[in-house]
mmCIF file of C-alpha atoms in Angstrom:
data_model
loop_
_atom_site.group_PDB
_atom_site.id
_atom_site.type_symbol
_atom_site.label_atom_id
_atom_site.label_comp_id
_atom_site.label_asym_id
_atom_site.label_seq_id
_atom_site.Cartn_x
_atom_site.Cartn_y
_atom_site.Cartn_z
ATOM 1 C CA LYS A 1 -0.101 -0.312 -0.041
ATOM 2 C CA ASN A 2 1.355 3.337 -0.729
ATOM 3 C CA GLN A 3 2.155 5.398 2.099
ATOM 4 C CA VAL A 4 3.740 8.729 3.672
ATOM 5 C CA GLU A 5 4.159 8.759 7.110
ATOM 6 C CA GLN A 6 5.887 11.915 8.973
ATOM 7 C CA SER A 7 7.354 12.386 12.174
ATOM 8 C CA PRO A 8 7.119 14.315 14.457
ATOM 9 C CA GLN A 9 3.481 14.861 14.848
ATOM 10 C CA SER A 10 4.048 17.854 15.428
ATOM 11 C CA LEU A 11 7.759 19.675 17.475
ATOM 12 C CA ILE A 12 8.259 23.070 19.438
ATOM 13 C CA ILE A 13 10.705 25.597 18.466
ATOM 14 C CA LEU A 14 12.222 28.772 19.878
ATOM 15 C CA GLU A 15 13.017 31.553 17.564
ATOM 16 C CA GLY A 16 15.700 31.267 15.684
ATOM 17 C CA LYS A 17 16.612 27.470 16.014
ATOM 18 C CA ASN A 18 17.179 25.386 13.719
ATOM 19 C CA CYS A 19 14.649 22.213 12.997
ATOM 20 C CA THR A 20 14.567 18.503 10.877
ATOM 21 C CA LEU A 21 11.349 17.217 10.079
ATOM 22 C CA GLN A 22 11.294 13.325 8.822
ATOM 23 C CA CYS A 23 9.372 11.857 5.797
ATOM 24 C CA ASN A 24 9.181 7.816 4.892
ATOM 25 C CA TYR A 25 7.531 7.077 2.114
ATOM 26 C CA THR A 26 6.295 3.181 0.581
ATOM 27 C CA VAL A 27 5.405 4.616 -2.689
ATOM 28 C CA SER A 28 6.316 2.612 -5.907
ATOM 29 C CA PRO A 29 6.864 3.833 -8.479
ATOM 30 C CA PHE A 30 7.648 6.829 -7.272
ATOM 31 C CA SER A 31 8.341 10.182 -9.072
ATOM 32 C CA ASN A 32 8.669 13.339 -6.677
ATOM 33 C CA LEU A 33 8.421 14.081 -3.408
ATOM 34 C CA ARG A 34 7.168 17.762 -2.450
ATOM 35 C CA TRP A 35 7.093 19.390 0.979
ATOM 36 C CA TYR A 36 4.564 21.733 1.084
ATOM 37 C CA LYS A 37 3.655 24.537 3.618
ATOM 38 C CA GLN A 38 0.240 24.833 5.116
ATOM 39 C CA ASP A 39 -0.930 28.131 7.570
ATOM 40 C CA THR A 40 -4.180 27.606 9.506
ATOM 41 C CA GLY A 41 -6.747 27.518 7.639
ATOM 42 C CA ARG A 42 -4.995 28.357 4.220
ATOM 43 C CA GLY A 43 -3.786 25.982 0.887
ATOM 44 C CA PRO A 44 -1.206 24.872 1.375
ATOM 45 C CA VAL A 45 2.079 26.803 -0.310
ATOM 46 C CA SER A 46 4.229 24.727 -2.219
ATOM 47 C CA LEU A 47 8.470 24.721 -1.734
ATOM 48 C CA THR A 48 10.788 22.348 -3.086
ATOM 49 C CA ILE A 49 9.887 19.480 -5.561
ATOM 50 C CA MET A 50 12.805 16.438 -6.084
ATOM 51 C CA THR A 51 12.482 13.768 -8.578
ATOM 52 C CA PHE A 52 14.715 10.464 -7.568
ATOM 53 C CA SER A 53 17.531 12.261 -9.683
ATOM 54 C CA GLU A 54 17.790 15.145 -7.215
ATOM 55 C CA ASN A 55 18.854 14.482 -3.756
ATOM 56 C CA THR A 56 18.287 18.117 -2.201
ATOM 57 C CA LYS A 57 16.682 21.210 -2.816
ATOM 58 C CA SER A 58 16.719 24.231 -1.018
ATOM 59 C CA ASN A 59 13.519 27.154 -1.024
ATOM 60 C CA GLY A 60 15.314 30.194 1.154
ATOM 61 C CA ARG A 61 15.695 29.496 4.246
ATOM 62 C CA TYR A 62 14.075 25.623 3.373
ATOM 63 C CA THR A 63 16.077 23.016 2.875
ATOM 64 C CA ALA A 64 14.855 19.387 1.680
ATOM 65 C CA THR A 65 16.656 15.883 0.981
ATOM 66 C CA LEU A 66 15.663 12.424 -0.237
ATOM 67 C CA ASP A 67 17.423 9.032 -0.152
ATOM 68 C CA ALA A 68 15.570 7.370 -2.769
ATOM 69 C CA ASP A 69 17.295 3.823 -1.500
ATOM 70 C CA THR A 70 15.438 4.796 2.129
ATOM 71 C CA LYS A 71 13.548 6.036 1.408
ATOM 72 C CA GLN A 72 13.417 9.179 3.509
ATOM 73 C CA SER A 73 13.228 12.735 3.070
ATOM 74 C CA SER A 74 13.863 16.044 5.734
ATOM 75 C CA LEU A 75 12.099 19.151 5.714
ATOM 76 C CA HIS A 76 15.917 21.592 7.563
ATOM 77 C CA ILE A 77 14.939 24.855 8.164
ATOM 78 C CA THR A 78 17.510 26.749 9.314
ATOM 79 C CA ALA A 79 16.869 30.594 12.093
ATOM 80 C CA SER A 80 13.252 29.386 12.327
ATOM 81 C CA GLN A 81 11.350 33.025 12.760
ATOM 82 C CA LEU A 82 8.063 32.929 13.812
ATOM 83 C CA SER A 83 6.126 33.283 10.457
ATOM 84 C CA ASP A 84 7.877 29.804 10.204
ATOM 85 C CA SER A 85 5.080 28.234 12.791
ATOM 86 C CA ALA A 86 2.128 25.584 10.213
ATOM 87 C CA SER A 87 2.401 22.599 9.319
ATOM 88 C CA TYR A 88 4.273 21.147 6.398
ATOM 89 C CA ILE A 89 3.834 18.203 4.799
ATOM 90 C CA CYS A 90 5.081 16.205 2.780
ATOM 91 C CA VAL A 91 3.565 14.636 -0.630
ATOM 92 C CA VAL A 92 4.811 11.972 -2.736
ATOM 93 C CA SER A 93 3.754 11.687 -6.409
ATOM 94 C CA GLY A 94 3.255 7.572 -7.485
ATOM 95 C CA MET A 95 0.954 5.347 -9.659
ATOM 96 C CA ALA A 96 -1.910 3.978 -7.578
ATOM 97 C CA GLY A 97 -5.345 2.639 -9.178
ATOM 98 C CA GLY A 98 -3.793 3.628 -12.828
ATOM 99 C CA TYR A 99 -3.072 6.839 -12.403
ATOM 100 C CA ASN A 100 -0.459 8.394 -11.334
ATOM 101 C CA LYS A 101 -1.912 10.504 -7.992
ATOM 102 C CA LEU A 102 0.161 12.700 -5.429
ATOM 103 C CA ILE A 103 -0.410 10.370 -2.203
ATOM 104 C CA PHE A 104 -0.187 13.763 1.274
ATOM 105 C CA GLY A 105 1.338 13.152 4.566
ATOM 106 C CA ALA A 106 -0.876 13.768 7.726
ATOM 107 C CA GLY A 107 1.654 16.590 7.998
ATOM 108 C CA THR A 108 3.617 18.079 11.144
ATOM 109 C CA ARG A 109 2.509 20.558 13.100
ATOM 110 C CA LEU A 110 5.125 23.216 13.538
ATOM 111 C CA ALA A 111 5.119 26.235 16.908
ATOM 112 C CA VAL A 112 8.386 28.204 17.082
ATOM 113 C CA HIS A 113 7.372 30.472 20.149
ATOM 114 C CA PRO A 114 9.487 34.068 21.134
ATOM 115 C CA ASP B 1 -2.872 34.883 -2.940
ATOM 116 C CA SER B 2 -2.455 32.164 -5.027
ATOM 117 C CA GLY B 3 -4.694 32.902 -7.985
ATOM 118 C CA VAL B 4 -6.987 29.758 -7.165
ATOM 119 C CA THR B 5 -11.051 31.310 -5.896
ATOM 120 C CA GLN B 6 -12.886 29.668 -3.871
ATOM 121 C CA THR B 7 -16.168 30.600 -3.443
ATOM 122 C CA PRO B 8 -18.209 30.084 -0.551
ATOM 123 C CA LYS B 9 -14.855 30.541 2.370
ATOM 124 C CA HIS B 10 -17.286 29.006 4.788
ATOM 125 C CA LEU B 11 -20.638 27.058 4.763
ATOM 126 C CA ILE B 12 -23.052 26.537 7.354
ATOM 127 C CA THR B 13 -25.730 23.386 7.063
ATOM 128 C CA ALA B 14 -27.993 20.666 7.890
ATOM 129 C CA THR B 15 -27.470 16.947 7.557
ATOM 130 C CA GLY B 16 -29.500 15.863 4.991
ATOM 131 C CA GLN B 17 -28.402 18.951 2.720
ATOM 132 C CA ARG B 18 -26.931 19.602 -0.821
ATOM 133 C CA VAL B 19 -24.469 22.390 -1.154
ATOM 134 C CA THR B 20 -22.261 22.888 -4.693
ATOM 135 C CA LEU B 21 -18.899 24.149 -4.173
ATOM 136 C CA ARG B 22 -16.970 27.034 -5.755
ATOM 137 C CA CYS B 23 -13.240 26.808 -7.683
ATOM 138 C CA SER B 24 -12.193 29.001 -10.377
ATOM 139 C CA PRO B 25 -8.343 27.861 -11.785
ATOM 140 C CA ARG B 26 -5.692 30.184 -11.853
ATOM 141 C CA SER B 27 -5.532 31.826 -15.687
ATOM 142 C CA GLY B 28 -3.591 29.291 -18.763
ATOM 143 C CA ASP B 29 -4.285 25.820 -15.940
ATOM 144 C CA LEU B 30 -6.406 23.272 -16.992
ATOM 145 C CA SER B 31 -6.167 20.641 -14.563
ATOM 146 C CA VAL B 32 -8.681 21.515 -11.166
ATOM 147 C CA TYR B 33 -8.110 18.871 -8.453
ATOM 148 C CA TRP B 34 -10.463 18.727 -5.367
ATOM 149 C CA TYR B 35 -9.062 17.617 -2.172
ATOM 150 C CA GLN B 36 -10.942 17.044 1.224
ATOM 151 C CA GLN B 37 -8.986 17.520 5.116
ATOM 152 C CA SER B 38 -11.173 16.856 7.995
ATOM 153 C CA LEU B 39 -9.949 18.230 11.378
ATOM 154 C CA ASP B 40 -6.429 17.722 11.826
ATOM 155 C CA GLN B 41 -6.821 15.269 8.985
ATOM 156 C CA GLY B 42 -4.395 15.294 6.165
ATOM 157 C CA LEU B 43 -4.700 16.440 2.566
ATOM 158 C CA GLN B 44 -7.691 13.180 1.265
ATOM 159 C CA PHE B 45 -7.549 13.693 -2.859
ATOM 160 C CA LEU B 46 -10.818 13.408 -4.515
ATOM 161 C CA ILE B 47 -11.416 13.985 -8.252
ATOM 162 C CA GLN B 48 -8.776 15.889 -10.454
ATOM 163 C CA TYR B 49 -10.724 17.541 -14.277
ATOM 164 C CA TYR B 50 -8.397 18.296 -17.266
ATOM 165 C CA ASN B 51 -10.333 20.640 -19.242
ATOM 166 C CA GLY B 52 -13.221 19.314 -18.571
ATOM 167 C CA GLU B 53 -12.843 15.574 -18.557
ATOM 168 C CA GLU B 54 -12.361 13.907 -15.115
ATOM 169 C CA ARG B 55 -8.696 12.525 -15.776
ATOM 170 C CA ALA B 56 -8.486 11.366 -11.571
ATOM 171 C CA LYS B 57 -10.225 10.007 -9.145
ATOM 172 C CA GLY B 58 -9.312 9.520 -5.354
ATOM 173 C CA ASN B 59 -11.753 8.560 -2.130
ATOM 174 C CA ILE B 60 -14.932 10.392 -3.727
ATOM 175 C CA LEU B 61 -17.895 9.355 -2.081
ATOM 176 C CA GLU B 62 -21.048 8.300 -4.608
ATOM 177 C CA ARG B 63 -22.497 11.093 -3.116
ATOM 178 C CA PHE B 64 -20.148 13.271 -3.758
ATOM 179 C CA SER B 65 -19.521 14.543 -7.870
ATOM 180 C CA ALA B 66 -17.679 17.273 -9.414
ATOM 181 C CA GLN B 67 -17.725 18.636 -13.157
ATOM 182 C CA GLN B 68 -15.272 21.508 -15.031
ATOM 183 C CA PHE B 69 -17.227 24.158 -17.721
ATOM 184 C CA PRO B 70 -16.043 25.273 -20.045
ATOM 185 C CA ASP B 71 -14.728 28.490 -19.389
ATOM 186 C CA LEU B 72 -12.747 26.425 -17.060
ATOM 187 C CA HIS B 73 -14.239 26.799 -13.415
ATOM 188 C CA SER B 74 -15.143 23.690 -11.577
ATOM 189 C CA GLU B 75 -18.254 22.906 -8.840
ATOM 190 C CA LEU B 76 -17.894 20.302 -6.173
ATOM 191 C CA ASN B 77 -21.964 18.542 -5.462
ATOM 192 C CA LEU B 78 -22.016 17.406 -1.798
ATOM 193 C CA SER B 79 -25.415 15.559 -1.567
ATOM 194 C CA SER B 80 -27.009 13.890 1.683
ATOM 195 C CA LEU B 81 -24.970 15.701 3.935
ATOM 196 C CA GLU B 82 -23.489 13.392 7.225
ATOM 197 C CA LEU B 83 -21.954 15.509 10.310
ATOM 198 C CA GLY B 84 -18.280 13.611 8.891
ATOM 199 C CA ASP B 85 -18.654 15.355 5.600
ATOM 200 C CA SER B 86 -17.992 18.968 8.096
ATOM 201 C CA ALA B 87 -13.855 19.627 6.343
ATOM 202 C CA LEU B 88 -12.164 22.410 4.114
ATOM 203 C CA TYR B 89 -12.244 21.591 0.569
ATOM 204 C CA PHE B 90 -9.610 22.692 -1.213
ATOM 205 C CA CYS B 91 -9.495 23.242 -4.912
ATOM 206 C CA ALA B 92 -5.937 23.313 -6.335
ATOM 207 C CA SER B 93 -5.313 24.062 -9.458
ATOM 208 C CA SER B 94 -2.532 23.144 -12.319
ATOM 209 C CA VAL B 95 -1.154 24.180 -15.670
ATOM 210 C CA ALA B 96 -1.089 20.012 -16.973
ATOM 211 C CA SER B 97 -3.137 17.158 -16.318
ATOM 212 C CA GLY B 98 0.199 14.636 -14.844
ATOM 213 C CA GLN B 99 0.305 14.773 -11.134
ATOM 214 C CA GLY B 100 3.814 13.482 -11.580
ATOM 215 C CA GLY B 101 6.515 15.597 -12.726
ATOM 216 C CA LYS B 102 7.055 19.194 -11.602
ATOM 217 C CA ASN B 103 3.415 20.222 -12.254
ATOM 218 C CA ILE B 104 2.775 22.305 -9.312
ATOM 219 C CA GLN B 105 -0.641 22.298 -7.785
ATOM 220 C CA TYR B 106 -1.372 25.726 -6.442
ATOM 221 C CA PHE B 107 -4.374 26.167 -4.291
ATOM 222 C CA GLY B 108 -7.145 27.623 -3.744
ATOM 223 C CA ALA B 109 -8.148 28.777 0.508
ATOM 224 C CA GLY B 110 -10.949 26.666 0.606
ATOM 225 C CA THR B 111 -14.563 26.565 1.837
ATOM 226 C CA ARG B 112 -15.253 25.472 5.405
ATOM 227 C CA LEU B 113 -18.157 23.120 5.419
ATOM 228 C CA SER B 114 -19.743 22.768 8.977
ATOM 229 C CA VAL B 115 -22.826 20.327 8.918
ATOM 230 C CA LEU B 116 -25.137 20.683 12.004
#
């Protein structure tokens, strides 16, 4: 069964600190992996997209890594800001029911405190 | 602002009723996707349309249906509503039809449905 699991479920850090969010997937065949940021009550916004041949992708203070062999990805946030408080969703593109579909993880809820 | 417009923002209705959610995609985007997000749950893909035709189907209930019109806007119809249908419903749009590759989906702000 195609699955995407994220950890931790929630995380609290102090402003200015770094953090790393994890994503493990069992989706096969694999096409690409995306990280989205979702502010409370808002739609998700794409942060990074990586194919199996890419093992790192940065977007400002966000850096995503991908290990297609172990089927793991991480999202590293550097020098966190209060505005980073949001849910971070790992999304993997794979085949399901004959279609190439996006499979969403449940997300990690990050709270950045002053 | 993603460029994807969803209306209404909030909807309160009773069990057994029928509602219609509307989505206008970004200018130039041909694909529209519908997602359901229940409280503290992940996004669940419901259905995708590309240029007026159904392209992919996810975990969409038989009580739910959607369509995409010639002007590319889309509507999601929810009927015989149950308490468990209360959720945020998101629409997303993209240029291409495939959910693979690097076809980026842009999400609207969502419609919050409350079934009482």
